[in-house]
């Protein structure tokens, strides 16, 4: 099973650039456009790593990270911002 990375960024080009950069390494990807969507997808897919943008509309990366750390099922997921 491939490690899964959740890419969270409100700019689609940024999400695509990260995917293209890491594609050759054998990862699978999920993406989200804001912090609220990131929390939902993290709960659903249980990624191995979350790459989180700090500045996003609706819910920024700081708030999303704080909420993720309060959810037992995903609180230990590594998050890089």
mmCIF file of C-alpha atoms in Angstrom:
data_model
loop_
_atom_site.group_PDB
_atom_site.id
_atom_site.type_symbol
_atom_site.label_atom_id
_atom_site.label_comp_id
_atom_site.label_asym_id
_atom_site.label_seq_id
_atom_site.Cartn_x
_atom_site.Cartn_y
_atom_site.Cartn_z
ATOM 1 C CA UNK A 1 0.000 0.000 0.000
ATOM 2 C CA UNK A 2 1.352 3.418 -0.978
ATOM 3 C CA UNK A 3 1.795 6.117 1.672
ATOM 4 C CA UNK A 4 -0.888 8.785 1.317
ATOM 5 C CA UNK A 5 -0.279 12.526 1.514
ATOM 6 C CA UNK A 6 -3.081 15.038 2.056
ATOM 7 C CA UNK A 7 -2.153 18.274 0.270
ATOM 8 C CA UNK A 8 -4.023 21.312 1.602
ATOM 9 C CA UNK A 9 -3.767 24.575 -0.337
ATOM 10 C CA UNK A 10 -6.330 27.022 -1.695
ATOM 11 C CA UNK A 11 -4.301 27.454 -4.902
ATOM 12 C CA UNK A 12 -4.842 24.541 -7.301
ATOM 13 C CA UNK A 13 -1.526 25.125 -9.101
ATOM 14 C CA UNK A 14 0.335 24.686 -5.811
ATOM 15 C CA UNK A 15 -1.426 21.378 -5.128
ATOM 16 C CA UNK A 16 -0.606 20.150 -8.627
ATOM 17 C CA UNK A 17 3.046 21.213 -8.345
ATOM 18 C CA UNK A 18 3.479 19.215 -5.146
ATOM 19 C CA UNK A 19 1.817 16.170 -6.703
ATOM 20 C CA UNK A 20 4.054 16.336 -9.760
ATOM 21 C CA UNK A 21 7.151 16.755 -7.596
ATOM 22 C CA UNK A 22 6.395 13.701 -5.455
ATOM 23 C CA UNK A 23 4.657 11.479 -8.019
ATOM 24 C CA UNK A 24 7.818 9.556 -8.879
ATOM 25 C CA UNK A 25 8.353 8.657 -5.216
ATOM 26 C CA UNK A 26 5.306 6.378 -5.159
ATOM 27 C CA UNK A 27 2.891 8.336 -2.980
ATOM 28 C CA UNK A 28 -0.847 8.547 -3.412
ATOM 29 C CA UNK A 29 -2.497 11.928 -2.961
ATOM 30 C CA UNK A 30 -5.649 13.496 -1.635
ATOM 31 C CA UNK A 31 -6.159 17.225 -1.829
ATOM 32 C CA UNK A 32 -8.232 19.850 -0.082
ATOM 33 C CA UNK A 33 -8.737 23.540 -0.822
ATOM 34 C CA UNK A 34 -9.169 24.783 2.774
ATOM 35 C CA UNK A 35 -8.810 23.748 6.384
ATOM 36 C CA UNK A 36 -12.396 22.588 6.838
ATOM 37 C CA UNK A 37 -12.151 20.263 3.842
ATOM 38 C CA UNK A 38 -8.763 19.050 5.114
ATOM 39 C CA UNK A 39 -10.274 17.940 8.416
ATOM 40 C CA UNK A 40 -13.060 16.024 6.651
ATOM 41 C CA UNK A 41 -10.642 14.306 4.276
ATOM 42 C CA UNK A 42 -8.149 13.508 7.038
ATOM 43 C CA UNK A 43 -10.924 11.776 8.980
ATOM 44 C CA UNK A 44 -12.109 9.880 5.916
ATOM 45 C CA UNK A 45 -8.776 8.811 4.419
ATOM 46 C CA UNK A 46 -6.373 8.800 7.429
ATOM 47 C CA UNK A 47 -3.341 10.085 5.461
ATOM 48 C CA UNK A 48 0.246 9.305 6.477
ATOM 49 C CA UNK A 49 1.228 12.970 6.158
ATOM 50 C CA UNK A 50 -0.537 16.323 5.771
ATOM 51 C CA UNK A 51 1.122 19.163 3.846
ATOM 52 C CA UNK A 52 -0.786 22.232 5.043
ATOM 53 C CA UNK A 53 -0.749 25.770 3.651
ATOM 54 C CA UNK A 54 -0.903 28.382 6.405
ATOM 55 C CA UNK A 55 -3.002 31.075 4.711
ATOM 56 C CA UNK A 56 -6.324 29.921 3.243
ATOM 57 C CA UNK A 57 -9.917 31.214 3.161
ATOM 58 C CA UNK A 58 -12.660 29.805 5.413
ATOM 59 C CA UNK A 59 -10.256 28.071 7.806
ATOM 60 C CA UNK A 60 -6.512 28.673 7.726
ATOM 61 C CA UNK A 61 -3.838 26.057 8.299
ATOM 62 C CA UNK A 62 -3.214 27.058 11.912
ATOM 63 C CA UNK A 63 -6.844 26.612 12.922
ATOM 64 C CA UNK A 64 -7.148 23.361 10.958
ATOM 65 C CA UNK A 65 -4.008 21.985 12.617
ATOM 66 C CA UNK A 66 -5.347 22.911 16.050
ATOM 67 C CA UNK A 67 -8.632 21.113 15.335
ATOM 68 C CA UNK A 68 -6.871 18.037 13.901
ATOM 69 C CA UNK A 69 -4.786 17.772 17.085
ATOM 70 C CA UNK A 70 -8.046 17.537 19.074
ATOM 71 C CA UNK A 71 -9.462 14.601 17.068
ATOM 72 C CA UNK A 72 -8.242 11.303 18.498
ATOM 73 C CA UNK A 73 -8.338 9.322 15.215
ATOM 74 C CA UNK A 74 -5.990 11.743 13.409
ATOM 75 C CA UNK A 75 -4.212 13.735 16.128
ATOM 76 C CA UNK A 76 -0.884 11.927 15.606
ATOM 77 C CA UNK A 77 -0.776 12.494 11.853
ATOM 78 C CA UNK A 78 2.376 14.471 10.976
ATOM 79 C CA UNK A 79 1.599 17.945 9.614
ATOM 80 C CA UNK A 80 4.085 20.081 7.689
ATOM 81 C CA UNK A 81 3.080 23.683 7.212
#
